[in-house]
Amino acid sequence: MSFTFLFAFLAIFAATCHAVVGPGKVTGDTAVHDPTMCKDDSGTYWVFSTGVGLEIRKSTDRIAWTRVGLVWPNGAPWTDQFTGTSNGALWAPDCTIINGEFNLFYAASSFGSQTSGIFLAKSSTGLPGSWTNEGLITSTSPSNNFNAIDPNLIIDNGKWFMSLGSFWTGIKLMNLNPATGHLSSNSVTALAQRTANNGAIEASVIFKNGKYFYLFTSWDNCCQGVNSTYNIRVGRSTSVAGPYVDSAGVNLTDGGGTLVLASHDKIIGPGGQDLLMDVDGPILVYHYYTATGSFLGINRLDFSSGWPVVV
Ligand SMILES: *[C@@H]1O[C@H](CO)[C@@H](O)[C@H](O)[C@H]1NC(C)=O
Ligand SMILES: *[C@@H]1O[C@H](CO)[C@@H](O)[C@H](O)[C@H]1NC(C)=O
């Protein structure tokens, strides 16, 4: 066996191993969509996800999950003007615990509509019925060129930023007041945009690791069962406001995005992701489809090359 052949064999073997990475080890009630994960000061893990009233799940070990109820068990009528219905599903929450307080941003909209709003809820326990409505953070209408869904809070040196966006002109960044969680200015910075596949990019998350901010997005289409084509992409920047480039140096505002995780084996359309720094390193949290629904996936990420690799 020549060295070249051995190397090629090892490369194929490594690529094959990478391709068969499963959705981590998760058990219990994991039927989620657009999950976000928080870890509280006692070490309990919380997953919030899309649904009427926003779903809450807990785990003590990040493996076994139990559904504990809803953020809004009595409905959220303030979102009706954006969902276009009474007590419609609320989308893609984003959890951050700050000084023991849960900060949960979430969106209200309907499929294919720019009539969308992002709201903030807070709680000291995370439990159903404990949440206060902190009101509307920002909204869009068909007169905007972007769509106010899929919020994600990123804190950089005490400054708060919110990434958001879906289709249209892509992923944006806005400035928040840390004291209130509300907008501190109306400025909107472009972070990522595609023209391919109707500009299908959403579910942004910014994660700081080492000297880089990593902007993760979901490309292509969610929400079509086993026909879903979501895949997780990334770019990086030394500044939270960009410019972000992919591993080939292509600007994310020019359609760049390095693949992190796509459909493989029985795991269809992974996306709607969040990131968490845990004791065993950075964790990627996402949903994927099977023939019976959408489920929670959890994998560790290895950033040792400077780019995240699912392990
Ligand atoms: C997937 O696509 C096939 C072919 O178009 C269609 O028959 C099927 O209903 C779709 N399944 C879902 C869950 O959308
Ligand atoms: C990426 O795009 C931004 C905004 O258009 C621009 O300022 C920056 O120079 C571009 N960077 C690269 C590497 O092309």
Tab-separated table of C-alpha atoms and ligand atoms in Angstrom:
chain	number	residue	atom	x	y	z
A	1	MET	CA	0.000	0.000	0.000
A	2	SER	CA	1.659	3.262	-1.118
A	3	PHE	CA	1.621	6.298	1.123
A	4	THR	CA	-0.574	8.079	-1.410
A	5	PHE	CA	-3.016	5.198	-1.401
A	6	LEU	CA	-2.944	4.967	2.395
A	7	PHE	CA	-3.551	8.695	2.655
A	8	ALA	CA	-6.458	8.498	0.203
A	9	PHE	CA	-7.883	5.567	2.137
A	10	LEU	CA	-7.608	7.451	5.441
A	11	ALA	CA	-9.149	10.571	3.901
A	12	ILE	CA	-12.112	8.532	2.600
A	13	PHE	CA	-12.399	6.770	5.947
A	14	ALA	CA	-12.368	10.114	7.806
A	15	ALA	CA	-14.924	11.604	5.384
A	16	THR	CA	-17.131	8.544	5.850
A	17	CYS	CA	-16.894	8.787	9.632
A	18	HIS	CA	-17.831	12.444	9.463
A	19	ALA	CA	-20.791	11.668	7.213
A	20	VAL	CA	-22.303	9.153	9.636
A	21	VAL	CA	-22.261	11.355	12.751
A	22	GLY	CA	-25.635	10.786	14.402
A	23	PRO	CA	-27.830	13.255	16.251
A	24	GLY	CA	-25.912	12.696	19.483
A	25	LYS	CA	-27.469	10.723	22.295
A	26	VAL	CA	-30.910	12.041	23.238
A	27	THR	CA	-33.857	10.222	24.808
A	28	GLY	CA	-37.318	11.014	26.126
A	29	ASP	CA	-39.583	13.663	24.608
A	30	THR	CA	-37.399	15.193	21.904
A	31	ALA	CA	-40.089	16.147	19.352
A	32	VAL	CA	-38.959	19.750	18.910
A	33	HIS	CA	-38.571	22.305	16.112
A	34	ASP	CA	-36.133	25.272	16.150
A	35	PRO	CA	-34.662	24.396	19.574
A	36	THR	CA	-32.635	26.774	21.748
A	37	MET	CA	-30.729	25.520	24.774
A	38	CYS	CA	-29.803	27.173	28.074
A	39	LYS	CA	-28.013	25.768	31.115
A	40	ASP	CA	-29.015	27.278	34.458
A	41	ASP	CA	-26.830	27.869	37.514
A	42	SER	CA	-27.826	24.509	39.036
A	43	GLY	CA	-26.652	22.688	35.886
A	44	THR	CA	-30.134	21.905	34.526
A	45	TYR	CA	-30.502	22.087	30.745
A	46	TRP	CA	-33.517	23.800	29.206
A	47	VAL	CA	-34.756	23.567	25.618
A	48	PHE	CA	-37.359	26.015	24.320
A	49	SER	CA	-38.842	25.461	20.877
A	50	THR	CA	-41.445	26.469	18.293
A	51	GLY	CA	-45.111	25.846	19.067
A	52	VAL	CA	-48.339	27.382	20.345
A	53	GLY	CA	-47.277	29.096	23.595
A	54	LEU	CA	-43.604	28.040	23.045
A	55	GLU	CA	-42.568	24.589	24.317
A	56	ILE	CA	-40.358	24.020	27.389
A	57	ARG	CA	-38.260	20.899	28.021
A	58	LYS	CA	-35.719	20.095	30.744
A	59	SER	CA	-32.876	17.642	31.256
A	60	THR	CA	-30.399	17.056	34.059
A	61	ASP	CA	-27.838	15.312	31.829
A	62	ARG	CA	-28.376	16.801	28.307
A	63	ILE	CA	-29.507	13.321	27.206
A	64	ALA	CA	-32.923	12.493	28.763
A	65	TRP	CA	-35.566	15.169	28.047
A	66	THR	CA	-38.922	15.822	29.691
A	67	ARG	CA	-41.547	18.253	28.414
A	68	VAL	CA	-42.645	20.538	31.248
A	69	GLY	CA	-45.209	22.788	29.525
A	70	LEU	CA	-45.532	26.156	27.833
A	71	VAL	CA	-44.021	29.610	28.262
A	72	TRP	CA	-47.507	31.056	27.641
A	73	PRO	CA	-50.011	28.457	28.988
A	74	ASN	CA	-52.779	31.087	28.838
A	75	GLY	CA	-52.013	32.237	25.280
A	76	ALA	CA	-50.144	35.246	23.905
A	77	PRO	CA	-52.817	37.501	22.331
A	78	TRP	CA	-50.247	40.267	21.707
A	79	THR	CA	-48.781	38.057	18.959
A	80	ASP	CA	-52.081	37.537	17.088
A	81	GLN	CA	-51.567	40.559	14.805
A	82	PHE	CA	-48.423	38.831	13.436
A	83	THR	CA	-49.564	35.192	13.368
A	84	GLY	CA	-52.832	36.279	11.719
A	85	THR	CA	-54.781	33.879	13.930
A	86	SER	CA	-55.784	33.428	17.557
A	87	ASN	CA	-53.040	31.845	19.672
A	88	GLY	CA	-50.942	30.774	16.673
A	89	ALA	CA	-47.613	28.960	16.862
A	90	LEU	CA	-44.708	31.103	18.047
A	91	TRP	CA	-41.387	30.522	16.358
A	92	ALA	CA	-37.729	29.884	16.969
A	93	PRO	CA	-37.090	31.111	20.529
A	94	ASP	CA	-33.603	32.115	21.667
A	95	CYS	CA	-32.646	31.616	25.338
A	96	THR	CA	-29.886	33.397	27.265
A	97	ILE	CA	-29.562	33.255	31.073
A	98	ILE	CA	-28.097	36.464	32.496
A	99	ASN	CA	-27.543	36.793	36.261
A	100	GLY	CA	-29.964	33.912	36.816
A	101	GLU	CA	-32.695	35.427	34.650
A	102	PHE	CA	-33.997	33.719	31.511
A	103	ASN	CA	-34.163	36.072	28.513
A	104	LEU	CA	-36.226	34.501	25.738
A	105	PHE	CA	-36.559	36.234	22.368
A	106	TYR	CA	-39.089	34.694	19.971
A	107	ALA	CA	-40.944	35.497	16.770
A	108	ALA	CA	-44.552	35.691	15.608
A	109	SER	CA	-45.340	35.472	11.900
A	110	SER	CA	-46.904	33.175	9.318
A	111	PHE	CA	-45.349	31.231	6.435
A	112	GLY	CA	-44.045	33.418	3.611
A	113	SER	CA	-45.139	36.670	5.293
A	114	GLN	CA	-43.086	39.741	6.244
A	115	THR	CA	-45.772	40.726	8.762
A	116	SER	CA	-43.557	39.559	11.589
A	117	GLY	CA	-42.641	40.574	15.112
A	118	ILE	CA	-39.893	39.691	17.573
A	119	PHE	CA	-40.775	39.718	21.271
A	120	LEU	CA	-38.907	39.281	24.565
A	121	ALA	CA	-40.033	37.281	27.605
A	122	LYS	CA	-38.253	37.002	30.966
A	123	SER	CA	-38.429	34.581	33.878
A	124	SER	CA	-36.451	33.882	37.040
A	125	THR	CA	-37.305	30.136	37.004
A	126	GLY	CA	-37.978	29.196	33.340
A	127	LEU	CA	-41.124	27.310	34.377
A	128	PRO	CA	-44.580	27.512	32.727
A	129	GLY	CA	-46.564	30.522	33.915
A	130	SER	CA	-43.514	32.314	35.372
A	131	TRP	CA	-42.834	34.510	32.354
A	132	THR	CA	-43.339	38.245	31.941
A	133	ASN	CA	-44.106	39.767	28.543
A	134	GLU	CA	-41.390	42.365	27.901
A	135	GLY	CA	-43.099	43.442	24.703
A	136	LEU	CA	-42.319	43.925	21.018
A	137	ILE	CA	-38.623	44.382	20.146
A	138	THR	CA	-38.926	44.987	16.398
A	139	SER	CA	-41.257	44.164	13.552
A	140	THR	CA	-41.403	44.153	9.767
A	141	SER	CA	-44.103	44.614	7.155
A	142	PRO	CA	-44.081	44.085	3.369
A	143	SER	CA	-42.532	47.571	3.037
A	144	ASN	CA	-39.279	46.288	4.612
A	145	ASN	CA	-36.618	44.384	2.673
A	146	PHE	CA	-36.049	41.809	5.441
A	147	ASN	CA	-38.149	39.674	7.785
A	148	ALA	CA	-38.204	40.031	11.603
A	149	ILE	CA	-38.068	36.374	12.665
A	150	ASP	CA	-35.439	33.996	14.098
A	151	PRO	CA	-33.923	36.324	16.734
A	152	ASN	CA	-30.609	35.528	18.414
A	153	LEU	CA	-28.925	37.531	21.179
A	154	ILE	CA	-25.130	37.884	21.115
A	155	ILE	CA	-23.361	39.795	23.900
A	156	ASP	CA	-19.940	41.221	23.047
A	157	ASN	CA	-18.031	43.083	25.774
A	158	GLY	CA	-21.284	43.978	27.521
A	159	LYS	CA	-22.892	45.244	24.309
A	160	TRP	CA	-26.058	43.485	23.165
A	161	PHE	CA	-26.767	42.664	19.525
A	162	MET	CA	-29.603	40.733	17.930
A	163	SER	CA	-29.207	38.855	14.666
A	164	LEU	CA	-32.414	38.082	12.815
A	165	GLY	CA	-33.828	37.437	9.393
A	166	SER	CA	-35.224	34.967	6.918
A	167	PHE	CA	-35.299	35.033	3.081
A	168	TRP	CA	-35.686	38.478	1.395
A	169	THR	CA	-32.335	40.281	1.911
A	170	GLY	CA	-31.143	37.767	4.487
A	171	ILE	CA	-29.595	38.010	7.933
A	172	LYS	CA	-29.314	41.364	9.761
A	173	LEU	CA	-27.829	42.675	13.012
A	174	MET	CA	-29.491	45.254	15.283
A	175	ASN	CA	-28.340	46.926	18.513
A	176	LEU	CA	-30.126	46.320	21.824
A	177	ASN	CA	-30.051	48.183	25.125
A	178	PRO	CA	-28.709	45.705	27.744
A	179	ALA	CA	-30.843	47.284	30.461
A	180	THR	CA	-34.125	46.611	28.660
A	181	GLY	CA	-33.510	44.179	25.781
A	182	HIS	CA	-35.202	46.688	23.486
A	183	LEU	CA	-33.653	48.385	20.430
A	184	SER	CA	-31.074	51.048	21.203
A	185	SER	CA	-31.055	52.305	17.602
A	186	ASN	CA	-32.844	51.614	14.343
A	187	SER	CA	-29.659	50.792	12.435
A	188	VAL	CA	-29.656	47.489	10.535
A	189	THR	CA	-26.376	45.848	9.439
A	190	ALA	CA	-26.371	43.195	6.694
A	191	LEU	CA	-24.556	39.993	7.747
A	192	ALA	CA	-25.457	37.327	5.161
A	193	GLN	CA	-27.503	37.034	1.994
A	194	ARG	CA	-28.086	34.487	-0.750
A	195	THR	CA	-29.690	34.733	-4.152
A	196	ALA	CA	-29.774	30.943	-4.705
A	197	ASN	CA	-33.011	29.061	-3.893
A	198	ASN	CA	-35.094	32.238	-3.449
A	199	GLY	CA	-32.570	33.565	-0.916
A	200	ALA	CA	-33.331	30.743	1.531
A	201	ILE	CA	-31.251	31.619	4.613
A	202	GLU	CA	-32.538	31.901	8.195
A	203	ALA	CA	-32.082	30.723	11.814
A	204	SER	CA	-28.959	32.813	12.444
A	205	VAL	CA	-26.846	32.270	15.557
A	206	ILE	CA	-23.613	34.088	16.399
A	207	PHE	CA	-21.204	32.206	18.643
A	208	LYS	CA	-17.875	33.592	19.907
A	209	ASN	CA	-15.043	31.083	20.115
A	210	GLY	CA	-11.408	32.107	20.407
A	211	LYS	CA	-10.756	35.239	18.378
A	212	TYR	CA	-13.682	34.718	15.985
A	213	PHE	CA	-17.380	35.262	15.921
A	214	TYR	CA	-19.014	32.411	13.994
A	215	LEU	CA	-22.278	33.097	12.197
A	216	PHE	CA	-24.310	29.915	11.754
A	217	THR	CA	-27.356	29.880	9.486
A	218	SER	CA	-29.775	27.339	8.031
A	219	TRP	CA	-29.906	27.258	4.231
A	220	ASP	CA	-32.718	26.007	2.019
A	221	ASN	CA	-36.101	24.737	3.190
A	222	CYS	CA	-37.517	23.742	6.554
A	223	CYS	CA	-40.875	22.337	7.535
A	224	GLN	CA	-41.553	19.827	4.749
A	225	GLY	CA	-41.127	16.620	6.696
A	226	VAL	CA	-38.759	14.228	4.948
A	227	ASN	CA	-38.652	16.639	1.984
A	228	SER	CA	-36.977	19.317	4.116
A	229	THR	CA	-33.624	20.451	2.728
A	230	TYR	CA	-32.300	22.581	5.601
A	231	ASN	CA	-28.517	22.439	6.056
A	232	ILE	CA	-26.321	24.259	8.559
A	233	ARG	CA	-23.731	26.738	7.246
A	234	VAL	CA	-21.100	28.941	8.865
A	235	GLY	CA	-18.833	31.928	8.298
A	236	ARG	CA	-16.564	33.800	10.672
A	237	SER	CA	-15.403	37.322	11.452
A	238	THR	CA	-13.221	39.064	14.028
A	239	SER	CA	-16.059	41.576	14.537
A	240	VAL	CA	-19.610	40.805	15.639
A	241	ALA	CA	-20.907	43.111	12.892
A	242	GLY	CA	-18.872	41.354	10.161
A	243	PRO	CA	-17.870	41.096	7.432
A	244	TYR	CA	-18.229	37.308	7.771
A	245	VAL	CA	-16.446	35.055	5.272
A	246	ASP	CA	-16.585	31.313	4.715
A	247	SER	CA	-13.602	28.930	4.689
A	248	ALA	CA	-13.057	29.680	0.972
A	249	GLY	CA	-12.944	33.435	1.694
A	250	VAL	CA	-16.362	34.135	0.162
A	251	ASN	CA	-18.276	36.919	1.859
A	252	LEU	CA	-21.490	35.723	3.503
A	253	THR	CA	-23.200	38.785	2.007
A	254	ASP	CA	-22.212	37.318	-1.385
A	255	GLY	CA	-23.755	33.894	-0.754
A	256	GLY	CA	-20.810	32.339	1.107
A	257	GLY	CA	-21.325	29.678	3.769
A	258	THR	CA	-19.267	26.612	4.702
A	259	LEU	CA	-21.272	23.432	5.256
A	260	VAL	CA	-21.407	22.197	8.872
A	261	LEU	CA	-24.205	19.602	8.763
A	262	ALA	CA	-26.564	18.395	6.010
A	263	SER	CA	-28.974	15.498	5.566
A	264	HIS	CA	-27.296	12.146	6.085
A	265	ASP	CA	-28.555	8.641	6.667
A	266	LYS	CA	-31.993	8.934	8.319
A	267	ILE	CA	-31.291	12.491	9.530
A	268	ILE	CA	-33.192	14.816	7.171
A	269	GLY	CA	-32.870	18.601	6.946
A	270	PRO	CA	-30.870	19.483	10.080
A	271	GLY	CA	-31.232	23.166	11.016
A	272	GLY	CA	-32.989	25.711	13.214
A	273	GLN	CA	-29.814	25.534	15.276
A	274	ASP	CA	-28.434	27.044	18.455
A	275	LEU	CA	-25.008	26.883	20.103
A	276	LEU	CA	-24.032	26.520	23.741
A	277	MET	CA	-20.639	26.428	25.456
A	278	ASP	CA	-20.811	23.480	27.857
A	279	VAL	CA	-18.243	21.814	30.130
A	280	ASP	CA	-17.247	19.432	27.307
A	281	GLY	CA	-16.914	22.242	24.774
A	282	PRO	CA	-19.138	23.895	22.168
A	283	ILE	CA	-22.457	22.139	21.535
A	284	LEU	CA	-24.596	22.326	18.388
A	285	VAL	CA	-28.331	21.971	19.038
A	286	TYR	CA	-30.722	21.547	16.085
A	287	HIS	CA	-33.797	19.778	14.802
A	288	TYR	CA	-33.916	17.187	12.051
A	289	TYR	CA	-36.724	15.254	10.397
A	290	THR	CA	-37.562	11.609	10.146
A	291	ALA	CA	-40.711	10.084	8.665
A	292	THR	CA	-42.424	10.565	12.050
A	293	GLY	CA	-41.643	14.210	12.800
A	294	SER	CA	-38.902	16.647	13.836
A	295	PHE	CA	-36.556	15.818	16.686
A	296	LEU	CA	-33.789	17.273	18.816
A	297	GLY	CA	-30.211	16.713	17.695
A	298	ILE	CA	-27.230	17.516	19.907
A	299	ASN	CA	-23.619	17.179	18.794
A	300	ARG	CA	-20.309	18.494	20.031
A	301	LEU	CA	-18.366	20.776	17.703
A	302	ASP	CA	-14.581	20.676	17.270
A	303	PHE	CA	-13.209	24.137	16.425
A	304	SER	CA	-9.531	23.102	16.557
A	305	SER	CA	-9.035	23.759	12.817
A	306	GLY	CA	-10.547	27.229	13.187
A	307	TRP	CA	-13.779	25.950	11.599
A	308	PRO	CA	-16.495	23.957	13.395
A	309	VAL	CA	-16.614	20.210	12.676
A	310	VAL	CA	-19.456	18.039	14.017
A	311	VAL	CA	-18.183	15.250	16.258
B	1	LIG	C1	-42.616	14.840	-0.161
B	1	LIG	O1	-42.651	14.959	-1.567
B	1	LIG	C2	-43.441	13.943	-2.186
B	1	LIG	C3	-43.260	14.094	-3.686
B	1	LIG	O2	-43.544	15.412	-4.096
B	1	LIG	C4	-44.898	14.095	-1.743
B	1	LIG	O3	-45.680	13.087	-2.327
B	1	LIG	C5	-44.953	13.975	-0.227
B	1	LIG	O4	-46.288	14.231	0.209
B	1	LIG	C6	-44.024	14.965	0.430
B	1	LIG	N1	-43.967	14.704	1.856
B	1	LIG	C7	-44.076	15.664	2.765
B	1	LIG	C8	-44.047	15.229	4.200
B	1	LIG	O5	-44.209	16.860	2.483
B	2	LIG	C1	-17.754	41.673	2.357
B	2	LIG	O1	-18.842	42.529	2.171
B	2	LIG	C2	-18.775	43.699	2.953
B	2	LIG	C3	-20.083	44.448	2.788
B	2	LIG	O2	-20.416	44.546	1.430
B	2	LIG	C4	-17.558	44.513	2.546
B	2	LIG	O3	-17.444	45.654	3.367
B	2	LIG	C5	-16.300	43.645	2.693
B	2	LIG	O4	-15.165	44.340	2.221
B	2	LIG	C6	-16.445	42.337	1.959
B	2	LIG	N1	-15.308	41.471	2.307
B	2	LIG	C7	-14.780	40.600	1.447
B	2	LIG	C8	-13.675	39.730	1.998
B	2	LIG	O5	-15.157	40.465	0.297
